Structures are given as C-alpha cells and as structure tokens.
C-alpha cells in the first residue's frame, strides 16, 4: 500500500460519490457511478485485495452498470430531477422535514466516528483482525489445500459451503427477476 | 490535541469510509428518484466493503498469492501477506450486492409499467388517486 496513491484515490472516490447523487440526469448518474466503482476497484487493488478488485471491476463496474442502463433504456431517463427544484419527495416539502435526512445521516456518521476511535491504525500488521485466526490461513493454507492463491483456498475449501450457498443467492435473484418481469398484470 | 491529530492521520481510510457511508445513507433517504436511491444503496455497500478491505491491509504486505514451494515448506510469515479473510467475505458481499441491485431494478421496472414514473412523489400521488 502506498499512502499517497491511496489518499488520491479516496479523494476521487468521494468526489465521484457526491457527483453521482447530485447530478440531475439519470444516465450521467449511472455513468459516474461506473467511474466510482472503477476507482473503488483501483483502491482495493492498491490495498492488495486483487481478487476483490477484479470481482468489483467485472460485477460492480460492469454488470451493475449494464443492469442500470438496461433498466433506464426500458423505462425512462426522464425524471423530475431534470426540472430544477423538484428533487424533494412530497413529504420533505416542509422545511422541518427537509433537514431530517441530513440530520439522520450526520448523527449516524458521528456515532461511527466515535466508535472508530477504538480502531487500530490503518495497515498495522499487529492489529487484532490481522493477528488471530488469519495468520493460520496464511501459514498453512498452501500445505492443506495445495492452492497458492490464499483467497481461492479459503473461498473454495475452508468456506466451501458459504460459496455454494452464494450460488443459491444468485439463483434466487435470477428466478425472482424473471418471475417479476414475466408477471403480466400487477 | 496532538494525539487526536495523529489518530486522524493514521486512520484516514476509516474516516473516508464513514463519509462515503453517510453520502449513501443520505441519498437513500432523501432522493426522490428510485434510481438515485439505488445508487445510494450501492455506495453504502461499497463503503462497507472498503471498510473491511482496509481492516485487512498490512503495511508492506504482499498480495495473498504465495509461492507454492515456500508455502509447502512452511516458510511464509503471516506479517508479509495481507489478511485474506476480509477479501473472501467481501467477494460474497459484492455478489450479494449485485443480486440485490438486479432484483431492485426489476421491481423498479414493474413500478414504472404500473405507474408511469420512477419518481417517488409522482408514484405516491398516483397510488392515492387509484
């Protein structure tokens, strides 16, 4: 990990996140979100999580964006967002309610900031998540499973059932998408 | 004050994760358009994934693909390789997140077919009318 690159990418990620929720066009929001996903994937590759990075590049930046664009293509990119001033839902028209979402997210964020004080410094090799059980996998996974890629070893061998039922999740999602879209009269 | 500043600098990855999560949460509650809400949900999810990956990072750690001969001989030190366990958990999370997005978009398409809009206030108005 290189902290200069990390900080640069993190800044870009935050800018992209802010841009994607504030931009008015829906198609542009989707495209900026794809850029956000790709920057996130670079960030993870930079932190050494290569498997997560390529999964995100394929699934997050690729498939998700295709889903979004396909949905917008079949429904509408026309939104009341494009008209200035109607970005607020009906029940937020009142000034008091308008501040509620912001207050809620800031309060949640503050609680998390507060909890973060107990965390070990970023990248500390002696921190608790990095010392207990994970060192066993790093030292013994190759001997026990013959797989040089440790993530694959844990994914396919130690946590094989987890991965198997992940496929059930994808299957259920596929079945429900098909059954929702096939239903004629809702 | 100095300790507080050192704390801020040494954990900046975690702070940024909280900021991203706040952005996603805000978009989920506040935005009128259903696509914007979904994008907010996705930002929320990627923020949590970022948090887990940050937890597994090690200063000077290599990627979790090791030399097989060294691994068989037991010559790998745990502090040289980043923690692979959060990576595995987050692979599952990414797949679940894209499944959720797919189902949500299908429901959204059905809402559009039924009410002719993907804006929350218009949908609510049309539900009240019918």
Tab-separated table of C-alpha atoms in Angstrom:
chain	number	residue	atom	x	y	z
A	1	UNK	CA	0.000	0.000	0.000
A	2	UNK	CA	1.181	3.473	-0.981
A	3	UNK	CA	-0.490	6.095	1.126
A	4	UNK	CA	-0.140	8.964	-1.392
A	5	UNK	CA	-1.936	6.951	-4.084
A	6	UNK	CA	-4.454	5.788	-1.535
A	7	UNK	CA	-5.305	9.313	-0.423
A	8	UNK	CA	-5.555	10.498	-4.035
A	9	UNK	CA	-7.926	7.674	-4.953
A	10	UNK	CA	-10.005	8.173	-1.812
A	11	UNK	CA	-10.461	11.853	-2.675
A	12	UNK	CA	-11.565	10.944	-6.198
A	13	UNK	CA	-13.955	8.332	-4.813
A	14	UNK	CA	-15.626	10.849	-2.507
A	15	UNK	CA	-15.890	13.382	-5.358
A	16	UNK	CA	-17.466	10.741	-7.604
A	17	UNK	CA	-19.914	9.685	-4.884
A	18	UNK	CA	-21.016	13.280	-4.351
A	19	UNK	CA	-21.273	13.862	-8.105
A	20	UNK	CA	-23.315	10.746	-8.759
A	21	UNK	CA	-26.001	11.657	-6.233
A	22	UNK	CA	-26.150	15.354	-7.128
A	23	UNK	CA	-26.062	15.230	-10.943
A	24	UNK	CA	-29.520	15.679	-12.449
A	25	UNK	CA	-29.530	13.322	-15.430
A	26	UNK	CA	-30.065	9.670	-14.551
A	27	UNK	CA	-27.867	8.301	-17.339
A	28	UNK	CA	-24.990	10.541	-16.284
A	29	UNK	CA	-25.510	9.458	-12.664
A	30	UNK	CA	-25.167	5.844	-13.789
A	31	UNK	CA	-22.010	6.531	-15.772
A	32	UNK	CA	-20.418	8.453	-12.899
A	33	UNK	CA	-21.350	5.551	-10.650
A	34	UNK	CA	-19.446	3.216	-13.000
A	35	UNK	CA	-16.421	5.504	-12.666
A	36	UNK	CA	-16.881	5.398	-8.881
A	37	UNK	CA	-16.898	1.579	-8.953
A	38	UNK	CA	-13.778	1.509	-11.073
A	39	UNK	CA	-11.939	3.891	-8.713
A	40	UNK	CA	-13.040	1.710	-5.801
A	41	UNK	CA	-11.588	-1.286	-7.627
A	42	UNK	CA	-8.260	0.543	-8.081
A	43	UNK	CA	-8.301	1.350	-4.379
A	44	UNK	CA	-8.707	-2.302	-3.461
A	45	UNK	CA	-6.019	-3.431	-5.896
A	46	UNK	CA	-3.768	-0.855	-4.246
A	47	UNK	CA	-4.508	-2.377	-0.825
A	48	UNK	CA	-3.558	-5.854	-2.059
A	49	UNK	CA	-7.062	-7.219	-2.476
A	50	UNK	CA	-6.603	-8.283	-6.095
A	51	UNK	CA	-9.440	-10.820	-6.130
A	52	UNK	CA	-11.923	-8.319	-4.725
A	53	UNK	CA	-10.659	-5.724	-7.211
A	54	UNK	CA	-11.292	-7.828	-10.284
A	55	UNK	CA	-14.646	-9.011	-8.995
A	56	UNK	CA	-15.620	-5.376	-8.487
A	57	UNK	CA	-14.328	-4.448	-11.950
A	58	UNK	CA	-16.437	-7.176	-13.538
A	59	UNK	CA	-19.502	-7.140	-11.316
A	60	UNK	CA	-19.647	-3.640	-9.842
A	61	UNK	CA	-18.385	-1.510	-12.701
A	62	UNK	CA	-19.505	-3.866	-15.478
A	63	UNK	CA	-22.641	-5.875	-14.767
A	64	UNK	CA	-24.260	-3.355	-12.380
A	65	UNK	CA	-23.848	-0.554	-14.920
A	66	UNK	CA	-25.329	-2.741	-17.651
A	67	UNK	CA	-28.300	-3.506	-15.376
A	68	UNK	CA	-28.832	0.177	-14.649
A	69	UNK	CA	-28.567	1.230	-18.295
A	70	UNK	CA	-30.830	-1.617	-19.459
A	71	UNK	CA	-33.459	-0.591	-16.897
A	72	UNK	CA	-33.234	3.072	-17.855
A	73	UNK	CA	-33.490	2.067	-21.518
A	74	UNK	CA	-36.680	0.121	-20.862
A	75	UNK	CA	-38.225	2.673	-18.522
A	76	UNK	CA	-37.274	6.316	-18.728
A	77	UNK	CA	-34.343	8.619	-18.235
A	78	UNK	CA	-36.855	11.416	-17.961
A	79	UNK	CA	-37.051	12.393	-14.355
A	80	UNK	CA	-38.409	15.291	-12.398
A	81	UNK	CA	-34.834	15.680	-11.240
A	82	UNK	CA	-34.178	17.377	-14.558
A	83	UNK	CA	-36.571	20.142	-13.606
A	84	UNK	CA	-34.940	22.407	-11.083
A	85	UNK	CA	-36.470	22.345	-7.646
A	86	UNK	CA	-38.440	19.106	-7.656
A	87	UNK	CA	-35.680	16.956	-6.235
A	88	UNK	CA	-37.541	16.680	-2.941
A	89	UNK	CA	-40.054	13.957	-2.222
A	90	UNK	CA	-43.548	15.068	-1.367
A	91	UNK	CA	-43.216	14.651	2.376
A	92	UNK	CA	-39.970	16.633	2.544
A	93	UNK	CA	-41.538	19.821	1.195
A	94	UNK	CA	-41.942	21.136	4.709
A	95	UNK	CA	-38.758	22.901	5.837
A	96	UNK	CA	-38.548	20.997	9.112
A	97	UNK	CA	-38.691	17.619	7.416
A	98	UNK	CA	-36.177	18.727	4.824
A	99	UNK	CA	-33.340	18.649	7.333
A	100	UNK	CA	-34.267	15.249	8.757
A	101	UNK	CA	-32.383	13.008	6.264
A	102	UNK	CA	-29.241	15.122	6.592
A	103	UNK	CA	-29.508	15.099	10.395
A	104	UNK	CA	-30.042	11.338	10.447
A	105	UNK	CA	-27.032	10.581	8.273
A	106	UNK	CA	-24.828	13.039	10.174
A	107	UNK	CA	-25.865	11.518	13.526
A	108	UNK	CA	-25.137	8.005	12.216
A	109	UNK	CA	-21.812	9.205	10.874
A	110	UNK	CA	-20.936	10.835	14.196
A	111	UNK	CA	-21.677	7.607	16.068
A	112	UNK	CA	-19.396	5.742	13.668
A	113	UNK	CA	-16.680	8.393	14.008
A	114	UNK	CA	-16.937	7.977	17.739
A	115	UNK	CA	-16.663	4.196	17.505
A	116	UNK	CA	-13.732	4.490	15.130
A	117	UNK	CA	-11.598	5.898	17.942
A	118	UNK	CA	-11.128	2.352	19.274
A	119	UNK	CA	-9.822	1.044	15.976
A	120	UNK	CA	-6.172	0.169	15.389
A	121	UNK	CA	-4.206	2.361	12.971
A	122	UNK	CA	-4.711	1.555	9.312
A	123	UNK	CA	-2.265	-1.048	7.986
A	124	UNK	CA	-0.967	-2.132	11.372
A	125	UNK	CA	0.307	-5.729	10.983
A	126	UNK	CA	-0.169	-6.294	14.722
A	127	UNK	CA	-3.804	-5.191	14.824
A	128	UNK	CA	-6.365	-7.662	16.116
A	129	UNK	CA	-8.049	-8.534	12.802
A	130	UNK	CA	-4.607	-9.330	11.396
A	131	UNK	CA	-3.215	-11.494	14.172
A	132	UNK	CA	-5.734	-14.027	15.429
A	133	UNK	CA	-7.152	-16.575	13.043
A	134	UNK	CA	-5.948	-15.162	9.736
A	135	UNK	CA	-2.284	-15.968	10.327
A	136	UNK	CA	-3.190	-19.666	10.488
A	137	UNK	CA	-4.661	-19.486	6.987
A	138	UNK	CA	-1.690	-17.592	5.594
A	139	UNK	CA	0.837	-20.035	7.043
A	140	UNK	CA	-0.978	-23.324	6.467
A	141	UNK	CA	-3.428	-22.908	3.580
A	142	UNK	CA	-0.951	-23.936	0.865
A	143	UNK	CA	0.042	-27.075	2.726
A	144	UNK	CA	-3.510	-28.108	3.436
A	145	UNK	CA	-5.192	-27.234	0.138
A	146	UNK	CA	-2.341	-27.081	-2.440
A	147	UNK	CA	-3.669	-23.738	-3.727
A	148	UNK	CA	-1.146	-20.880	-3.945
A	149	UNK	CA	-3.869	-18.218	-4.051
A	150	UNK	CA	-4.938	-17.880	-0.429
A	151	UNK	CA	-8.250	-16.187	-1.204
A	152	UNK	CA	-9.235	-19.039	-3.505
A	153	UNK	CA	-8.102	-21.563	-0.906
A	154	UNK	CA	-10.334	-20.047	1.760
A	155	UNK	CA	-13.213	-19.414	-0.649
A	156	UNK	CA	-13.290	-22.822	-2.260
A	157	UNK	CA	-12.064	-25.040	0.534
A	158	UNK	CA	-12.385	-23.746	4.089
A	159	UNK	CA	-15.561	-21.813	3.335
A	160	UNK	CA	-16.864	-24.040	0.552
A	161	UNK	CA	-20.428	-24.165	1.874
A	162	UNK	CA	-20.563	-20.395	2.036
A	163	UNK	CA	-19.571	-20.175	-1.627
A	164	UNK	CA	-22.055	-22.876	-2.566
A	165	UNK	CA	-24.968	-21.072	-0.948
A	166	UNK	CA	-23.804	-17.858	-2.556
A	167	UNK	CA	-24.720	-19.558	-5.821
A	168	UNK	CA	-28.157	-20.242	-4.323
A	169	UNK	CA	-28.461	-16.488	-3.663
A	170	UNK	CA	-27.656	-15.695	-7.294
A	171	UNK	CA	-30.095	-18.377	-8.449
A	172	UNK	CA	-32.877	-16.989	-6.241
A	173	UNK	CA	-32.163	-13.457	-7.507
A	174	UNK	CA	-32.337	-14.664	-11.115
A	175	UNK	CA	-35.570	-16.561	-10.536
A	176	UNK	CA	-37.191	-13.598	-8.800
A	177	UNK	CA	-36.128	-11.169	-11.550
A	178	UNK	CA	-37.623	-13.450	-14.199
A	179	UNK	CA	-40.841	-14.003	-12.246
A	180	UNK	CA	-41.251	-10.272	-11.515
A	181	UNK	CA	-40.739	-9.300	-15.124
A	182	UNK	CA	-42.901	-12.109	-16.569
A	183	UNK	CA	-45.911	-11.294	-14.427
A	184	UNK	CA	-48.461	-9.715	-16.742
A	185	UNK	CA	-50.840	-7.703	-14.564
A	186	UNK	CA	-49.513	-6.453	-11.290
B	1	UNK	CA	-4.599	17.725	20.583
B	2	UNK	CA	-1.518	16.095	19.109
B	3	UNK	CA	-2.785	12.622	19.892
B	4	UNK	CA	-6.088	13.482	18.293
B	5	UNK	CA	-4.333	14.643	15.116
B	6	UNK	CA	-2.134	11.549	14.945
B	7	UNK	CA	-5.278	9.479	15.355
B	8	UNK	CA	-6.909	11.302	12.467
B	9	UNK	CA	-3.955	10.773	10.155
B	10	UNK	CA	-3.356	7.121	10.993
B	11	UNK	CA	-6.978	6.118	10.375
B	12	UNK	CA	-7.919	8.283	7.402
B	13	UNK	CA	-9.110	5.253	5.443
B	14	UNK	CA	-11.734	4.569	8.076
B	15	UNK	CA	-12.843	8.211	8.201
B	16	UNK	CA	-13.375	8.260	4.460
B	17	UNK	CA	-15.410	5.079	4.723
B	18	UNK	CA	-17.725	6.825	7.207
B	19	UNK	CA	-18.051	9.805	4.856
B	20	UNK	CA	-18.969	7.542	1.928
B	21	UNK	CA	-21.487	5.708	4.081
B	22	UNK	CA	-23.079	8.998	5.101
B	23	UNK	CA	-23.361	10.009	1.426
B	24	UNK	CA	-25.017	6.709	0.551
B	25	UNK	CA	-27.372	6.819	3.522
B	26	UNK	CA	-28.376	10.399	2.750
B	27	UNK	CA	-29.126	9.508	-0.878
B	28	UNK	CA	-31.198	6.521	0.209
B	29	UNK	CA	-33.443	8.594	2.470
B	30	UNK	CA	-33.556	11.899	0.687
B	31	UNK	CA	-33.518	11.351	-3.071
B	32	UNK	CA	-36.813	11.423	-4.886
B	33	UNK	CA	-35.855	9.234	-7.821
B	34	UNK	CA	-35.733	5.463	-7.349
B	35	UNK	CA	-32.567	5.088	-9.468
B	36	UNK	CA	-30.835	7.636	-7.255
B	37	UNK	CA	-31.939	5.711	-4.174
B	38	UNK	CA	-30.485	2.527	-5.635
B	39	UNK	CA	-27.193	4.243	-6.424
B	40	UNK	CA	-27.154	5.444	-2.825
B	41	UNK	CA	-27.621	1.881	-1.633
B	42	UNK	CA	-24.736	0.738	-3.817
B	43	UNK	CA	-22.480	3.484	-2.431
B	44	UNK	CA	-23.405	2.335	1.073
B	45	UNK	CA	-22.437	-1.230	0.226
B	46	UNK	CA	-19.122	-0.346	-1.384
B	47	UNK	CA	-18.309	1.817	1.648
B	48	UNK	CA	-18.724	-1.195	3.920
B	49	UNK	CA	-16.583	-3.313	1.598
B	50	UNK	CA	-13.926	-0.581	1.695
B	51	UNK	CA	-14.029	-0.728	5.497
B	52	UNK	CA	-13.408	-4.482	5.567
B	53	UNK	CA	-10.622	-4.350	2.995
B	54	UNK	CA	-8.951	-1.536	4.958
B	55	UNK	CA	-9.084	-3.699	8.055
B	56	UNK	CA	-7.138	-6.455	6.288
B	57	UNK	CA	-4.399	-4.196	4.893
B	58	UNK	CA	-0.889	-4.512	6.309
B	59	UNK	CA	1.986	-2.084	5.966
B	60	UNK	CA	4.415	-3.631	3.487
B	61	UNK	CA	2.215	-6.659	2.949
B	62	UNK	CA	2.229	-8.528	-0.356
B	63	UNK	CA	-0.831	-9.727	-2.254
B	64	UNK	CA	-2.335	-13.005	-0.969
B	65	UNK	CA	-0.904	-15.169	-3.727
B	66	UNK	CA	2.152	-17.007	-2.445
B	67	UNK	CA	4.970	-19.054	-3.864
B	68	UNK	CA	3.770	-22.650	-3.732
B	69	UNK	CA	7.140	-24.172	-2.863
B	70	UNK	CA	7.612	-21.719	0.009
B	71	UNK	CA	4.083	-22.422	1.174
B	72	UNK	CA	4.597	-26.193	1.191
B	73	UNK	CA	7.825	-25.764	3.113
B	74	UNK	CA	6.005	-23.578	5.655
B	75	UNK	CA	8.350	-20.647	5.023
B	76	UNK	CA	5.665	-17.929	4.863
B	77	UNK	CA	5.418	-15.363	7.606
B	78	UNK	CA	1.917	-14.048	8.295
B	79	UNK	CA	3.099	-10.426	8.540
B	80	UNK	CA	4.361	-10.456	4.920
B	81	UNK	CA	0.985	-11.175	3.327
B	82	UNK	CA	-2.202	-9.105	3.635
B	83	UNK	CA	-5.072	-10.695	5.513
B	84	UNK	CA	-7.086	-12.834	3.042
B	85	UNK	CA	-10.154	-13.401	5.229
B	86	UNK	CA	-11.866	-9.991	4.721
B	87	UNK	CA	-11.271	-10.403	0.980
B	88	UNK	CA	-13.177	-13.694	0.954
B	89	UNK	CA	-16.084	-12.262	2.924
B	90	UNK	CA	-16.271	-9.231	0.671
B	91	UNK	CA	-16.298	-11.331	-2.508
B	92	UNK	CA	-19.544	-12.791	-1.184
B	93	UNK	CA	-20.799	-9.294	-0.316
B	94	UNK	CA	-20.150	-7.983	-3.846
B	95	UNK	CA	-22.087	-10.859	-5.394
B	96	UNK	CA	-24.990	-10.369	-2.980
B	97	UNK	CA	-24.989	-6.626	-3.677
B	98	UNK	CA	-25.284	-7.134	-7.427
B	99	UNK	CA	-28.110	-9.653	-6.861
B	100	UNK	CA	-29.962	-7.137	-4.708
B	101	UNK	CA	-29.431	-4.434	-7.350
B	102	UNK	CA	-30.809	-6.730	-10.055
B	103	UNK	CA	-33.966	-7.594	-8.120
B	104	UNK	CA	-34.492	-3.952	-7.120
B	105	UNK	CA	-34.179	-2.807	-10.732
B	106	UNK	CA	-36.705	-5.445	-11.820
B	107	UNK	CA	-39.162	-4.202	-9.190
B	108	UNK	CA	-38.481	-0.643	-10.340
B	109	UNK	CA	-39.256	-1.571	-13.947
B	110	UNK	CA	-42.545	-3.074	-12.792
B	111	UNK	CA	-43.370	0.092	-10.838
B	112	UNK	CA	-42.668	2.125	-13.963
B	113	UNK	CA	-45.002	-0.098	-16.005
B	114	UNK	CA	-47.738	0.254	-13.383
B	115	UNK	CA	-47.486	3.980	-12.582
B	116	UNK	CA	-45.575	5.505	-15.473
B	117	UNK	CA	-42.949	7.169	-13.314
B	118	UNK	CA	-39.872	6.400	-11.251
B	119	UNK	CA	-40.192	9.493	-9.092
B	120	UNK	CA	-41.377	8.814	-5.593
B	121	UNK	CA	-43.792	11.734	-5.210
B	122	UNK	CA	-45.498	11.062	-8.558
B	123	UNK	CA	-45.884	7.371	-7.715
B	124	UNK	CA	-47.412	8.252	-4.338
B	125	UNK	CA	-49.830	10.680	-5.977
B	126	UNK	CA	-50.912	8.067	-8.494
B	127	UNK	CA	-51.352	5.427	-5.788
B	128	UNK	CA	-53.601	7.834	-3.866
B	129	UNK	CA	-55.665	8.596	-6.980
B	130	UNK	CA	-56.284	4.976	-7.963
